[in-house]
mmCIF file with all atom_site columns, C-alpha atoms and ligand atoms in Angstrom:
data_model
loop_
_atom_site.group_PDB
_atom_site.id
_atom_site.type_symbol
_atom_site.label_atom_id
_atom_site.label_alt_id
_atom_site.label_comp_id
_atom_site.label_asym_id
_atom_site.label_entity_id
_atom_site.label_seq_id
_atom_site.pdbx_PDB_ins_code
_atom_site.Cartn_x
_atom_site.Cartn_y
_atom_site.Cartn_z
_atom_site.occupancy
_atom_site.B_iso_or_equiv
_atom_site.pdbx_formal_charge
_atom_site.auth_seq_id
_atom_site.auth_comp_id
_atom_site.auth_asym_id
_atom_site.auth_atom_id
_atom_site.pdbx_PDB_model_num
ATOM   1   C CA  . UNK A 1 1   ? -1.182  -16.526 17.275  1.00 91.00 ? 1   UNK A CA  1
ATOM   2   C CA  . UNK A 1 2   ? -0.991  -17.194 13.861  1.00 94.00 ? 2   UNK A CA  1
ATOM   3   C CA  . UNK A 1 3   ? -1.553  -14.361 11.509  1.00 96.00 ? 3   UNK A CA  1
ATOM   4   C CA  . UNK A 1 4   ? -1.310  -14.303 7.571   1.00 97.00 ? 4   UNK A CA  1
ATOM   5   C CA  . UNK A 1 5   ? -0.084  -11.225 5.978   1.00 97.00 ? 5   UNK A CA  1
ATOM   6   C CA  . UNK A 1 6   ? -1.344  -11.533 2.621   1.00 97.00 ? 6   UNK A CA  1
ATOM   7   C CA  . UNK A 1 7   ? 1.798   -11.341 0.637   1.00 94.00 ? 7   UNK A CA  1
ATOM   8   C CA  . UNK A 1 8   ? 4.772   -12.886 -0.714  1.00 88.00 ? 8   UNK A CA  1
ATOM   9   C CA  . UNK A 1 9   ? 7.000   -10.245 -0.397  1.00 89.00 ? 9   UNK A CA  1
ATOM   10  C CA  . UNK A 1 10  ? 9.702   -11.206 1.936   1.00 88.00 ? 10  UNK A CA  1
ATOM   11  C CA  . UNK A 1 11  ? 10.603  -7.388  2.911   1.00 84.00 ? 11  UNK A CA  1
ATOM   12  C CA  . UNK A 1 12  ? 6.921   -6.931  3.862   1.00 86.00 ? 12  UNK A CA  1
ATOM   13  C CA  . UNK A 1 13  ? 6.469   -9.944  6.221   1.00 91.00 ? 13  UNK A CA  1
ATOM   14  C CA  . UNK A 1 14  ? 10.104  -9.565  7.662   1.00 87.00 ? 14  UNK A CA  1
ATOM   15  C CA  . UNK A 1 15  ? 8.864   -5.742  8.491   1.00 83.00 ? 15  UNK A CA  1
ATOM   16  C CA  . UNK A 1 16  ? 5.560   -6.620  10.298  1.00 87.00 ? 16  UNK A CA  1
ATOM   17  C CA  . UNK A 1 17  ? 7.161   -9.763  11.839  1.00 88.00 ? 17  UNK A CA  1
ATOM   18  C CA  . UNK A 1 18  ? 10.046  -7.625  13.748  1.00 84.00 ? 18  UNK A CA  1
ATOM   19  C CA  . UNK A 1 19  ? 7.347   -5.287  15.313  1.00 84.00 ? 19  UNK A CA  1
ATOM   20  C CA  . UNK A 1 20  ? 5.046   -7.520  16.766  1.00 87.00 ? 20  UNK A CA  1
ATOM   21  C CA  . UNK A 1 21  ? 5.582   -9.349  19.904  1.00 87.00 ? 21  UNK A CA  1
ATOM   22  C CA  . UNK A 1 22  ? 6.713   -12.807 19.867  1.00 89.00 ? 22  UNK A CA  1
ATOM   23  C CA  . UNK A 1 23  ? 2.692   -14.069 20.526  1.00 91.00 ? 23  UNK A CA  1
ATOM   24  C CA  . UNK A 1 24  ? 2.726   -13.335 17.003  1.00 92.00 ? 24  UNK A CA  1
ATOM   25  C CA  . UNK A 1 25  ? 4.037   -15.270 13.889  1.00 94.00 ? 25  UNK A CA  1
ATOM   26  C CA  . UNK A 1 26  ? 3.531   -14.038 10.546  1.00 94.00 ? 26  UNK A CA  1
ATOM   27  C CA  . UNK A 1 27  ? 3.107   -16.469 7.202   1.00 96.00 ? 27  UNK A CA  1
ATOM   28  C CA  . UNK A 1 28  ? 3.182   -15.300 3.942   1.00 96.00 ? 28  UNK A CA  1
ATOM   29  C CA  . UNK A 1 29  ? 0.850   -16.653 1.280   1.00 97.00 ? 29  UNK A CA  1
ATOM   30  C CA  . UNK A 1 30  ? 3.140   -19.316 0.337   1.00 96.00 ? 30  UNK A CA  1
ATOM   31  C CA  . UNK A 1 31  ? 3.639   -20.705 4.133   1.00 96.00 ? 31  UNK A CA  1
ATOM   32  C CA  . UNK A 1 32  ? -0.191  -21.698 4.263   1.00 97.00 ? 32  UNK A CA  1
ATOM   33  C CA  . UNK A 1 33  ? 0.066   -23.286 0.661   1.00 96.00 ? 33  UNK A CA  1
ATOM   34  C CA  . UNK A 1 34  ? -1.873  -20.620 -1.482  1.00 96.00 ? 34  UNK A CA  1
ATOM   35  C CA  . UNK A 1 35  ? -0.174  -20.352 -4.700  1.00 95.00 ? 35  UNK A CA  1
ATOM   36  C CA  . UNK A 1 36  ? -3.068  -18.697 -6.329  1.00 94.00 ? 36  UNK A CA  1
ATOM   37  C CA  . UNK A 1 37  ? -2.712  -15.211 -7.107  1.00 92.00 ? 37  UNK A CA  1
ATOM   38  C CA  . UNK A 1 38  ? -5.427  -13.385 -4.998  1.00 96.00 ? 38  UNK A CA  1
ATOM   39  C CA  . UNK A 1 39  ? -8.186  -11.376 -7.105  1.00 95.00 ? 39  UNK A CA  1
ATOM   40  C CA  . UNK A 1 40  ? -8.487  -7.290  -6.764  1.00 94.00 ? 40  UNK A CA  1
ATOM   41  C CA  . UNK A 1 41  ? -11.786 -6.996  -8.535  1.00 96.00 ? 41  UNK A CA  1
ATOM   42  C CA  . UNK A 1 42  ? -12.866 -3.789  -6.188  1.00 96.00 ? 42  UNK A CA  1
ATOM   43  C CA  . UNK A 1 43  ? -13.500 -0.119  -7.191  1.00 96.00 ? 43  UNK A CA  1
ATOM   44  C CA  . UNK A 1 44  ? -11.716 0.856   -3.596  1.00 96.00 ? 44  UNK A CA  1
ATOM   45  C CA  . UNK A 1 45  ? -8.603  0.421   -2.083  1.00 97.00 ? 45  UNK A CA  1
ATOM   46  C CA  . UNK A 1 46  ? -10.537 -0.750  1.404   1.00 98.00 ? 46  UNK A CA  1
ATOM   47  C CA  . UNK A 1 47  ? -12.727 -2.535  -0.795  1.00 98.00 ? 47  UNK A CA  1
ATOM   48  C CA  . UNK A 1 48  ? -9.576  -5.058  -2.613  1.00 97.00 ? 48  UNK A CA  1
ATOM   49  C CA  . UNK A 1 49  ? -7.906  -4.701  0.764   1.00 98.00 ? 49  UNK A CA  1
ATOM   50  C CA  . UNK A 1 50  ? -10.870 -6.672  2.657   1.00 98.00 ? 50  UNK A CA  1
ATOM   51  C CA  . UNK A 1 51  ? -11.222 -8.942  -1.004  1.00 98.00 ? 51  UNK A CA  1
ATOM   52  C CA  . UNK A 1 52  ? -7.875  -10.036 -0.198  1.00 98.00 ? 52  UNK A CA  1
ATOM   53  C CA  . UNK A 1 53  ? -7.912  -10.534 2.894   1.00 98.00 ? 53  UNK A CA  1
ATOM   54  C CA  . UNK A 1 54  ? -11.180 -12.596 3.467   1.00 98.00 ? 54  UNK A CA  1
ATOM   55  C CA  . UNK A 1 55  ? -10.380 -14.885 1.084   1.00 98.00 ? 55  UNK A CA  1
ATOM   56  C CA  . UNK A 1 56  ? -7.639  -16.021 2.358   1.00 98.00 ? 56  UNK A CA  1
ATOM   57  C CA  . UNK A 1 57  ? -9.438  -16.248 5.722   1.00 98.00 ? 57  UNK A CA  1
ATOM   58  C CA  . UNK A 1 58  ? -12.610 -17.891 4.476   1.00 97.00 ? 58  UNK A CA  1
ATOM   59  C CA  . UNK A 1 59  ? -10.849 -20.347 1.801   1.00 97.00 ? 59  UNK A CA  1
ATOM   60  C CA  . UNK A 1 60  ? -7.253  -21.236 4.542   1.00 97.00 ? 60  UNK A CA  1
ATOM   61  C CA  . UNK A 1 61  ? -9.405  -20.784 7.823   1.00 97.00 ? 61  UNK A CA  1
ATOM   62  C CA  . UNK A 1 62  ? -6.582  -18.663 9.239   1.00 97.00 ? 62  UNK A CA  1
ATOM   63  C CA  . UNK A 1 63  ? -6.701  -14.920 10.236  1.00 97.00 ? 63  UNK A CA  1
ATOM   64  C CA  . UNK A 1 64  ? -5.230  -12.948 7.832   1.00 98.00 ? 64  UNK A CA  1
ATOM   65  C CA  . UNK A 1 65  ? -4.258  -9.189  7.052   1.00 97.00 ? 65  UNK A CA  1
ATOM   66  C CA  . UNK A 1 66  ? -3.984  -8.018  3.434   1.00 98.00 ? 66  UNK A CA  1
ATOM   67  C CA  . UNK A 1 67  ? -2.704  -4.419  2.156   1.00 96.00 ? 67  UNK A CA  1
ATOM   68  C CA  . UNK A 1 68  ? -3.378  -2.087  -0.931  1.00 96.00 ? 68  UNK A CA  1
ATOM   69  C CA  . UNK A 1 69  ? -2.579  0.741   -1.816  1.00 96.00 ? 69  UNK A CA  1
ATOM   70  C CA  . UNK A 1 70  ? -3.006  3.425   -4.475  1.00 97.00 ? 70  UNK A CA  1
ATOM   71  C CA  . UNK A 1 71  ? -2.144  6.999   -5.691  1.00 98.00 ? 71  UNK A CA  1
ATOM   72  C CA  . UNK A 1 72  ? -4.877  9.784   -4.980  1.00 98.00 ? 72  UNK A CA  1
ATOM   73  C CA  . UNK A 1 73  ? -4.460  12.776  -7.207  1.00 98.00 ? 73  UNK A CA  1
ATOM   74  C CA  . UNK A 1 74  ? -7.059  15.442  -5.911  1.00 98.00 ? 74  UNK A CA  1
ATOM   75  C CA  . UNK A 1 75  ? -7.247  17.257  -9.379  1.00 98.00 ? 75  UNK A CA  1
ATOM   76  C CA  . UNK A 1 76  ? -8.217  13.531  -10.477 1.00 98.00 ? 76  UNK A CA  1
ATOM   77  C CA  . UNK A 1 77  ? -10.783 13.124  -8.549  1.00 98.00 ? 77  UNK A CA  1
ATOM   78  C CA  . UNK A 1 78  ? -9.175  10.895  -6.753  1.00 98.00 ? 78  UNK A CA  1
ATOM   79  C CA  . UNK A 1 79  ? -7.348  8.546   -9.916  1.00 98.00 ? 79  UNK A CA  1
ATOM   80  C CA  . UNK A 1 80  ? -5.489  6.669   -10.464 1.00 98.00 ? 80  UNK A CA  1
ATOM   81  C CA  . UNK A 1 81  ? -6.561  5.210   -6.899  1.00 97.00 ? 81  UNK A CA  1
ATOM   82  C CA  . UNK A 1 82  ? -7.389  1.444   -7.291  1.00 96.00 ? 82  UNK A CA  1
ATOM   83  C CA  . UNK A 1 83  ? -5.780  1.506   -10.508 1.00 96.00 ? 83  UNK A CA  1
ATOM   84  C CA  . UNK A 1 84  ? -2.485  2.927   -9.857  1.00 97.00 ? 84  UNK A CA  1
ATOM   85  C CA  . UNK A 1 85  ? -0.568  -0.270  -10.427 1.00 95.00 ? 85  UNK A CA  1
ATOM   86  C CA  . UNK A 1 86  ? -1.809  -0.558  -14.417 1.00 96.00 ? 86  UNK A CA  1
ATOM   87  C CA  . UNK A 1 87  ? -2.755  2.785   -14.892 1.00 98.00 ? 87  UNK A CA  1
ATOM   88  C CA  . UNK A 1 88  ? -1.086  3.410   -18.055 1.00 98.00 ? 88  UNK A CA  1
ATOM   89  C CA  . UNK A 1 89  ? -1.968  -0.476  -19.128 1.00 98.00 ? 89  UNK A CA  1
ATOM   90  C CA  . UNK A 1 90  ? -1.249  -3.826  -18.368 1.00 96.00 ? 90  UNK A CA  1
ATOM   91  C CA  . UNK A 1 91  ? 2.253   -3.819  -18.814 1.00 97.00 ? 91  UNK A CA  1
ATOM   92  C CA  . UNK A 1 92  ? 1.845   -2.299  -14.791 1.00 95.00 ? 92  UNK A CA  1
ATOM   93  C CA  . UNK A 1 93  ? 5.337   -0.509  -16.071 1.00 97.00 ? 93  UNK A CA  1
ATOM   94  C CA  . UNK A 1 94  ? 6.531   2.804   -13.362 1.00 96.00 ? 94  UNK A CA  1
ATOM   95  C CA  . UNK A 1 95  ? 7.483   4.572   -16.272 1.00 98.00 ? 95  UNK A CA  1
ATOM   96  C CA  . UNK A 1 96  ? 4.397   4.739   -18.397 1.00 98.00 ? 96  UNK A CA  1
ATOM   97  C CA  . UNK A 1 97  ? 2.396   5.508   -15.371 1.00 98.00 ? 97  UNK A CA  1
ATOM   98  C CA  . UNK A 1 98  ? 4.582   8.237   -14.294 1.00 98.00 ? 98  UNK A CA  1
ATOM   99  C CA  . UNK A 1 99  ? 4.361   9.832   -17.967 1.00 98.00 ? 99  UNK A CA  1
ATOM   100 C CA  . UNK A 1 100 ? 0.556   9.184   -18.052 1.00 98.00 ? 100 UNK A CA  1
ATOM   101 C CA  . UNK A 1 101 ? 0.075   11.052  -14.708 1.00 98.00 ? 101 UNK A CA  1
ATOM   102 C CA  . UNK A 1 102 ? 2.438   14.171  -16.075 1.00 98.00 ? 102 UNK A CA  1
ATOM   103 C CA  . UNK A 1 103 ? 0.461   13.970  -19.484 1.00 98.00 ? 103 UNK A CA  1
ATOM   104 C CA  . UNK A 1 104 ? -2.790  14.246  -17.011 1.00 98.00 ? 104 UNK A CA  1
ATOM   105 C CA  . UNK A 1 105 ? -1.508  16.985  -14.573 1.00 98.00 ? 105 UNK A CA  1
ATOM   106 C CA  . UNK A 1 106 ? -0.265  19.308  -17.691 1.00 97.00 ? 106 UNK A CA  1
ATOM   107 C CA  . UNK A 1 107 ? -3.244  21.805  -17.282 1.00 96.00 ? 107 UNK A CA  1
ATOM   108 C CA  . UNK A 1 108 ? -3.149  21.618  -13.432 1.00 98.00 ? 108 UNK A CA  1
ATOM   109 C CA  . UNK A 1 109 ? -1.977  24.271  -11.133 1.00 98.00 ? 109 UNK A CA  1
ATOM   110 C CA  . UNK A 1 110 ? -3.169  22.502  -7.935  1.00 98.00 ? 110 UNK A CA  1
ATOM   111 C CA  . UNK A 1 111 ? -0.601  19.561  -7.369  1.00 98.00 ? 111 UNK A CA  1
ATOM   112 C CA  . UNK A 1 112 ? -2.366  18.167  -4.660  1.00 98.00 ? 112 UNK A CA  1
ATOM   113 C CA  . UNK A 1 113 ? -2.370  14.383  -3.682  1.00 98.00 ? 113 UNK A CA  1
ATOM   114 C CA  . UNK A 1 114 ? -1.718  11.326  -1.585  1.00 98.00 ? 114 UNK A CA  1
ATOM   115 C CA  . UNK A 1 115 ? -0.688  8.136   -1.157  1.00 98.00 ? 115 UNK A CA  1
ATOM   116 C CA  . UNK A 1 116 ? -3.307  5.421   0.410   1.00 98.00 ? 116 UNK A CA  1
ATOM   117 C CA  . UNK A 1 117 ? -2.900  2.671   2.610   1.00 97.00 ? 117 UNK A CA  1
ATOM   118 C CA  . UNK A 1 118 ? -5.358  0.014   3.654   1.00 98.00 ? 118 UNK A CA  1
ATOM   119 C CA  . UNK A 1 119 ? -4.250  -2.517  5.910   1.00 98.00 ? 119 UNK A CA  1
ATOM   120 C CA  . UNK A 1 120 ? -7.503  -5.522  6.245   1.00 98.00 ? 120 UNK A CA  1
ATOM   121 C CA  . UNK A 1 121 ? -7.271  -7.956  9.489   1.00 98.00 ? 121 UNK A CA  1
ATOM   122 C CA  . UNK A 1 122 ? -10.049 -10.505 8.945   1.00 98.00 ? 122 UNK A CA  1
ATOM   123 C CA  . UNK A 1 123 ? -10.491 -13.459 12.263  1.00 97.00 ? 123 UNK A CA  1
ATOM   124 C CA  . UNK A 1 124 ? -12.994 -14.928 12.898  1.00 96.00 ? 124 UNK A CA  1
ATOM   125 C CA  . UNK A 1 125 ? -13.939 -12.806 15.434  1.00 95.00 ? 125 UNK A CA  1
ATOM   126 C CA  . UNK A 1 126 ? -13.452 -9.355  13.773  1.00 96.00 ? 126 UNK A CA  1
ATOM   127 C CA  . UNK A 1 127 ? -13.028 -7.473  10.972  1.00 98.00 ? 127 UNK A CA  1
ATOM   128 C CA  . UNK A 1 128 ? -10.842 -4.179  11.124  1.00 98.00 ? 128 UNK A CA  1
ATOM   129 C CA  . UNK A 1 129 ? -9.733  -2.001  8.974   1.00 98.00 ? 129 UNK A CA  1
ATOM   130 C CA  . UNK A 1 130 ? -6.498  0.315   9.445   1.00 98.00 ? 130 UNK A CA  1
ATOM   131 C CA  . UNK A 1 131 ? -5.355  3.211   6.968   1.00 98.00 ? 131 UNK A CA  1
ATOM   132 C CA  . UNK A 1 132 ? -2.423  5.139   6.485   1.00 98.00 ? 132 UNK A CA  1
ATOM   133 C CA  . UNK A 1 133 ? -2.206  8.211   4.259   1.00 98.00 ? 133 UNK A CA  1
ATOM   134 C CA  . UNK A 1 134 ? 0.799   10.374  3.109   1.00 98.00 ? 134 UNK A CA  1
ATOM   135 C CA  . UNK A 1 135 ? 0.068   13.989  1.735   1.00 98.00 ? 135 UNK A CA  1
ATOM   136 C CA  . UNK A 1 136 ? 1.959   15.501  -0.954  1.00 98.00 ? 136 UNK A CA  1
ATOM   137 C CA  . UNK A 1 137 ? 2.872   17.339  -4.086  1.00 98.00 ? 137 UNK A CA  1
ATOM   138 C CA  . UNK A 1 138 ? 2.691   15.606  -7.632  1.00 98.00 ? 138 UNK A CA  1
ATOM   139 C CA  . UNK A 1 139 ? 6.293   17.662  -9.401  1.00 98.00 ? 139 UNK A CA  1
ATOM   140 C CA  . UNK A 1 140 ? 6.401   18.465  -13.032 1.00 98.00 ? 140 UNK A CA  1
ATOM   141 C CA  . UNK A 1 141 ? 9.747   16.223  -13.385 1.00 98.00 ? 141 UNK A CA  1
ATOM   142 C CA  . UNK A 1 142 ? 10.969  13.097  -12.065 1.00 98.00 ? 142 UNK A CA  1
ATOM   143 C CA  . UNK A 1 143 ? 13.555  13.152  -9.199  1.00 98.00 ? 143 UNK A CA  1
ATOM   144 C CA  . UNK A 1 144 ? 15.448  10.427  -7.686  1.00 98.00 ? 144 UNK A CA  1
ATOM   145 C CA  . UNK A 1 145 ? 16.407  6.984   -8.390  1.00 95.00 ? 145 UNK A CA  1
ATOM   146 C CA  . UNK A 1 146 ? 15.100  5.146   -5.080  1.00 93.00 ? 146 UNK A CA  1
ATOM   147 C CA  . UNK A 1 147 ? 11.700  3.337   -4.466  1.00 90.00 ? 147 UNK A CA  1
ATOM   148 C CA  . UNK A 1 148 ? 9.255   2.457   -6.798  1.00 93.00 ? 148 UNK A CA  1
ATOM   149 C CA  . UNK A 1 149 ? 6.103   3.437   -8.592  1.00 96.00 ? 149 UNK A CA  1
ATOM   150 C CA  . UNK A 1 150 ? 5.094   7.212   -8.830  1.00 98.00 ? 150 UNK A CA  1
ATOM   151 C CA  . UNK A 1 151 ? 7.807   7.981   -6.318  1.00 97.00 ? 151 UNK A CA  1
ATOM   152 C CA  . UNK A 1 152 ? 10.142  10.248  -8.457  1.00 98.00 ? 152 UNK A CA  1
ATOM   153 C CA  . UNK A 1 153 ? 7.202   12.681  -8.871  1.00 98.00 ? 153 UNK A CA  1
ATOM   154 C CA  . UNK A 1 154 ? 5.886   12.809  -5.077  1.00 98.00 ? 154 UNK A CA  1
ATOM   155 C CA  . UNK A 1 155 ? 6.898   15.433  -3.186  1.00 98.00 ? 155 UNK A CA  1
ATOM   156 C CA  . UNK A 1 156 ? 5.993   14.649  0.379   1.00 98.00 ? 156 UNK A CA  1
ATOM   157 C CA  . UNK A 1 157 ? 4.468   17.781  2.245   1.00 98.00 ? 157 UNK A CA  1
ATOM   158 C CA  . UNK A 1 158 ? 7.345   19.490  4.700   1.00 98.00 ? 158 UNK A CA  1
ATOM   159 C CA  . UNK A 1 159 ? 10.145  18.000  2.615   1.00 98.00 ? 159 UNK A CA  1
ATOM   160 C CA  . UNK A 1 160 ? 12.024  18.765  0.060   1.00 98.00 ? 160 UNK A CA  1
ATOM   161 C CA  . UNK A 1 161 ? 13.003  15.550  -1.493  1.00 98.00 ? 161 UNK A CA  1
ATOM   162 C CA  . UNK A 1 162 ? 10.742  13.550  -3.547  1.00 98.00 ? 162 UNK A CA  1
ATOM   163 C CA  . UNK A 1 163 ? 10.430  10.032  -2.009  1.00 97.00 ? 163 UNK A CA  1
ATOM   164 C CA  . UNK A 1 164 ? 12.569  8.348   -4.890  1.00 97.00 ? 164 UNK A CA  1
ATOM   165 C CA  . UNK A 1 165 ? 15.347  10.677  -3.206  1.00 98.00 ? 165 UNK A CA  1
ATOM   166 C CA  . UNK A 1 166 ? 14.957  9.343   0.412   1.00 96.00 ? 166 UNK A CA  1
ATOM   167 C CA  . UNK A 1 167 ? 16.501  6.606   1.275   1.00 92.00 ? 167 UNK A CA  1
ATOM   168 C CA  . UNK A 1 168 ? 14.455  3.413   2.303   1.00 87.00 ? 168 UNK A CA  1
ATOM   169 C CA  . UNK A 1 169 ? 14.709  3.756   6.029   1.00 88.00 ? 169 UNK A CA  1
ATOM   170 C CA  . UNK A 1 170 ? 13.771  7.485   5.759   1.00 93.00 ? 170 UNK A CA  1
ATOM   171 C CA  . UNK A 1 171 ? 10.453  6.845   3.502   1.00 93.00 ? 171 UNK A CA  1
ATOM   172 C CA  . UNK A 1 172 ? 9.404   3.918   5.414   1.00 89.00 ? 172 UNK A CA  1
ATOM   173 C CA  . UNK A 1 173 ? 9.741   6.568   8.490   1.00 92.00 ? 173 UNK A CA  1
ATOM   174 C CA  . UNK A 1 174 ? 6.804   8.418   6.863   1.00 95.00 ? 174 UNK A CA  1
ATOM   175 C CA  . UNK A 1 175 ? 5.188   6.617   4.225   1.00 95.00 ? 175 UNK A CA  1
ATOM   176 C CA  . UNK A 1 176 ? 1.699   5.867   4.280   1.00 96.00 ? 176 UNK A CA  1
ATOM   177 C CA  . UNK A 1 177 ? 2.296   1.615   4.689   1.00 94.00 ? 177 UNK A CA  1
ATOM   178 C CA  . UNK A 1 178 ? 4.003   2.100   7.603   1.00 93.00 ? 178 UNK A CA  1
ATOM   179 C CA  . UNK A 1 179 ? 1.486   4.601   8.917   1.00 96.00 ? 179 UNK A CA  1
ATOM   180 C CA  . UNK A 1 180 ? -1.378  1.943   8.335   1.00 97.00 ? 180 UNK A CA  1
ATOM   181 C CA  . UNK A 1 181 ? 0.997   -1.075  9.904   1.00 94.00 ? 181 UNK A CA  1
ATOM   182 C CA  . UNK A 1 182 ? 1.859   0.989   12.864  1.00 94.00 ? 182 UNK A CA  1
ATOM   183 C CA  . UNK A 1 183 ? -2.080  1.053   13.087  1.00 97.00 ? 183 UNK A CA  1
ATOM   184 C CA  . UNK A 1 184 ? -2.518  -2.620  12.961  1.00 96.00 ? 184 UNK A CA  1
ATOM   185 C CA  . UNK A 1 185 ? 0.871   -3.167  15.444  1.00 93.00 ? 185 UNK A CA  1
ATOM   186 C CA  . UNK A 1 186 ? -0.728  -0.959  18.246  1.00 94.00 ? 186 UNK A CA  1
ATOM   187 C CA  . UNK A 1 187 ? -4.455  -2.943  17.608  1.00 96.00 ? 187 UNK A CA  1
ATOM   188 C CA  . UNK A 1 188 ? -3.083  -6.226  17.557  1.00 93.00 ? 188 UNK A CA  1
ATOM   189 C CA  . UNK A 1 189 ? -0.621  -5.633  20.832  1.00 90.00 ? 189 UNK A CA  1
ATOM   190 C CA  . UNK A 1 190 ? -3.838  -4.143  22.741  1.00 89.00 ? 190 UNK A CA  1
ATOM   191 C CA  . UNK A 1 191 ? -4.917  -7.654  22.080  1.00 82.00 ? 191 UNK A CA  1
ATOM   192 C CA  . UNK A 1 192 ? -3.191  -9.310  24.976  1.00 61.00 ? 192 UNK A CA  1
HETATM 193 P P1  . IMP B 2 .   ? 0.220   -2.090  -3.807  1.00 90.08 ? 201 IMP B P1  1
HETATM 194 O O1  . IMP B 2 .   ? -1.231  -2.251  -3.468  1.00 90.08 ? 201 IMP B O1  1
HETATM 195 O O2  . IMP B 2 .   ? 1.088   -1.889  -2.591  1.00 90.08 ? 201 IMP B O2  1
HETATM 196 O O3  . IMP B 2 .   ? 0.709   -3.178  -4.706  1.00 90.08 ? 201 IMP B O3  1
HETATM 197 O O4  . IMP B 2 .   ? 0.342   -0.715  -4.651  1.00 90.08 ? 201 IMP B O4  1
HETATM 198 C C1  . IMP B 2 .   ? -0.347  -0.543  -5.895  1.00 90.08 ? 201 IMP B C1  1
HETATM 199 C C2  . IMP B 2 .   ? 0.351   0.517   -6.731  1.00 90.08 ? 201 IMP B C2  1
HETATM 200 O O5  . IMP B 2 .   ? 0.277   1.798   -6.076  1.00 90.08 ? 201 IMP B O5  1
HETATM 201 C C3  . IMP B 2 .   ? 1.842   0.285   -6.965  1.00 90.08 ? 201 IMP B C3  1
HETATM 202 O O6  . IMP B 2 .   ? 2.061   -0.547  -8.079  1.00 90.08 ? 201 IMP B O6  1
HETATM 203 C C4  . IMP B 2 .   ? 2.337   1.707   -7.236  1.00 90.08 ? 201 IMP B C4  1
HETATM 204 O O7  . IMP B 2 .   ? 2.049   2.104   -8.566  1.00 90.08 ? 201 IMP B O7  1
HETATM 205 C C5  . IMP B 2 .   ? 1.460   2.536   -6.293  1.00 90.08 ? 201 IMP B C5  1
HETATM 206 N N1  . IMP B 2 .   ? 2.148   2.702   -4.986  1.00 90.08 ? 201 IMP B N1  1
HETATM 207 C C6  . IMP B 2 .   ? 1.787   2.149   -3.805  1.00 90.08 ? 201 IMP B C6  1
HETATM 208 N N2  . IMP B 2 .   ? 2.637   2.483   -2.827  1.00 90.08 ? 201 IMP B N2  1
HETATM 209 C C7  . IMP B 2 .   ? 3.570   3.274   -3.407  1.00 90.08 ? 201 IMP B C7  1
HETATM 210 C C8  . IMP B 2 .   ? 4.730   3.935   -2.903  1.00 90.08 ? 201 IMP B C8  1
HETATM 211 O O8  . IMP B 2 .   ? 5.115   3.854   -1.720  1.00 90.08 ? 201 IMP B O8  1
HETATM 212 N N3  . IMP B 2 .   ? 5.427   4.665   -3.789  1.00 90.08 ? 201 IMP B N3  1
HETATM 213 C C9  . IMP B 2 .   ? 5.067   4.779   -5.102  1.00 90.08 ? 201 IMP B C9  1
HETATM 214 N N4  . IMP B 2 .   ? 4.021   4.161   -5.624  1.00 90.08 ? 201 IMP B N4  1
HETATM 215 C C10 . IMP B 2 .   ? 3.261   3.413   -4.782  1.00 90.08 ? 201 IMP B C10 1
#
């Protein structure tokens, strides 16, 4: 079968590719000829997950998946969430979001948050939705060098290294992506 991940990012398709069977292949965005870059015009992470993913389904006619994923702080209420990526502007820069977040969390003693996966597998016989989440602690400093985005200030719960400190096998081990594409590897081998 032939399944869209909606994505260009290499690492992402390579990674869902080599744990499904061979039944499966996986295009990326630019193997079915859309260029365009895909609208996120949600207020929820399911919500730009399923955006993403149906278009590509309705407008290419070929089942697709389609991620997102966010930062929940619960002292937040639950920001920056959708808006993780630019939270701190357009310039979508780590560091600025990082230092917004710390300027945020200065009067809060409860640290509490967690990342969010959604994974979105539109066909055109079902629509399912898989999510992964990781629980954790937001620090009062960066540590680490690894990953990306708010990494250096997550502290994931029962560790004590912040996920910019783990190395890339060892966060994709727990991280809330792979959670959610575990989900959608066991769904789509029950399939057969
Ligand atoms: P995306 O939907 O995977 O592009 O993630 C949106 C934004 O959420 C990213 O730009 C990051 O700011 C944040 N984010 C998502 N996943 C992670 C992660 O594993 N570590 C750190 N930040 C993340």
């Amino acid at each position: 079968m032939r399944l869209c991940f909606a994505t260009n990012n290499q690492h992402k398709i390579k990674e869902v590719g080599a744990l499904l069977d061979s039944s499966y292949t996986i295009l990326s965005l630019s193997d079915i000829g859309c260029v365009e870059e895909l609208a996120e015009e949600q207020s929820t992470i399911p919500g730009n997950s399923f955006q993403k993913a149906n278009y590509v389904f309705q407008k290419y006619e070929v089942p697709c998946f389609a991620d997102d994923s966010g930062l929940e702080v619960d002292a937040l209420k639950g920001e920056p969430g959708v808006d993780s990526a630019h939270y701190a502007g357009p310039q979508r820069s780590f560091e600025d979001n990082m230092n917004l977040l710390l300027k945020n969390m200065a009067n809060h003693a409860h640290r509490g948050a967690q990342f969010k996966t959604v994974i979105t597998l539109v066909t055109s016989q079902t629509t399912q939705q898989f999510e992964g989440i990781l629980r954790g602690q937001i620090l009062y400093d960066k540590r680490g060098q690894g990953g990306f985005g708010y990494d250096p200030l997550f502290l994931p719960d029962g560790y004590d290294r912040t996920l910019a400190e783990m190395s890339l096998e060892e966060k994709n081990r727990i991280s809330h992506r792979s959670i959610a594409v575990a989900k959608l590897v066991e769904y789509l081998a029950g399939r057969h």
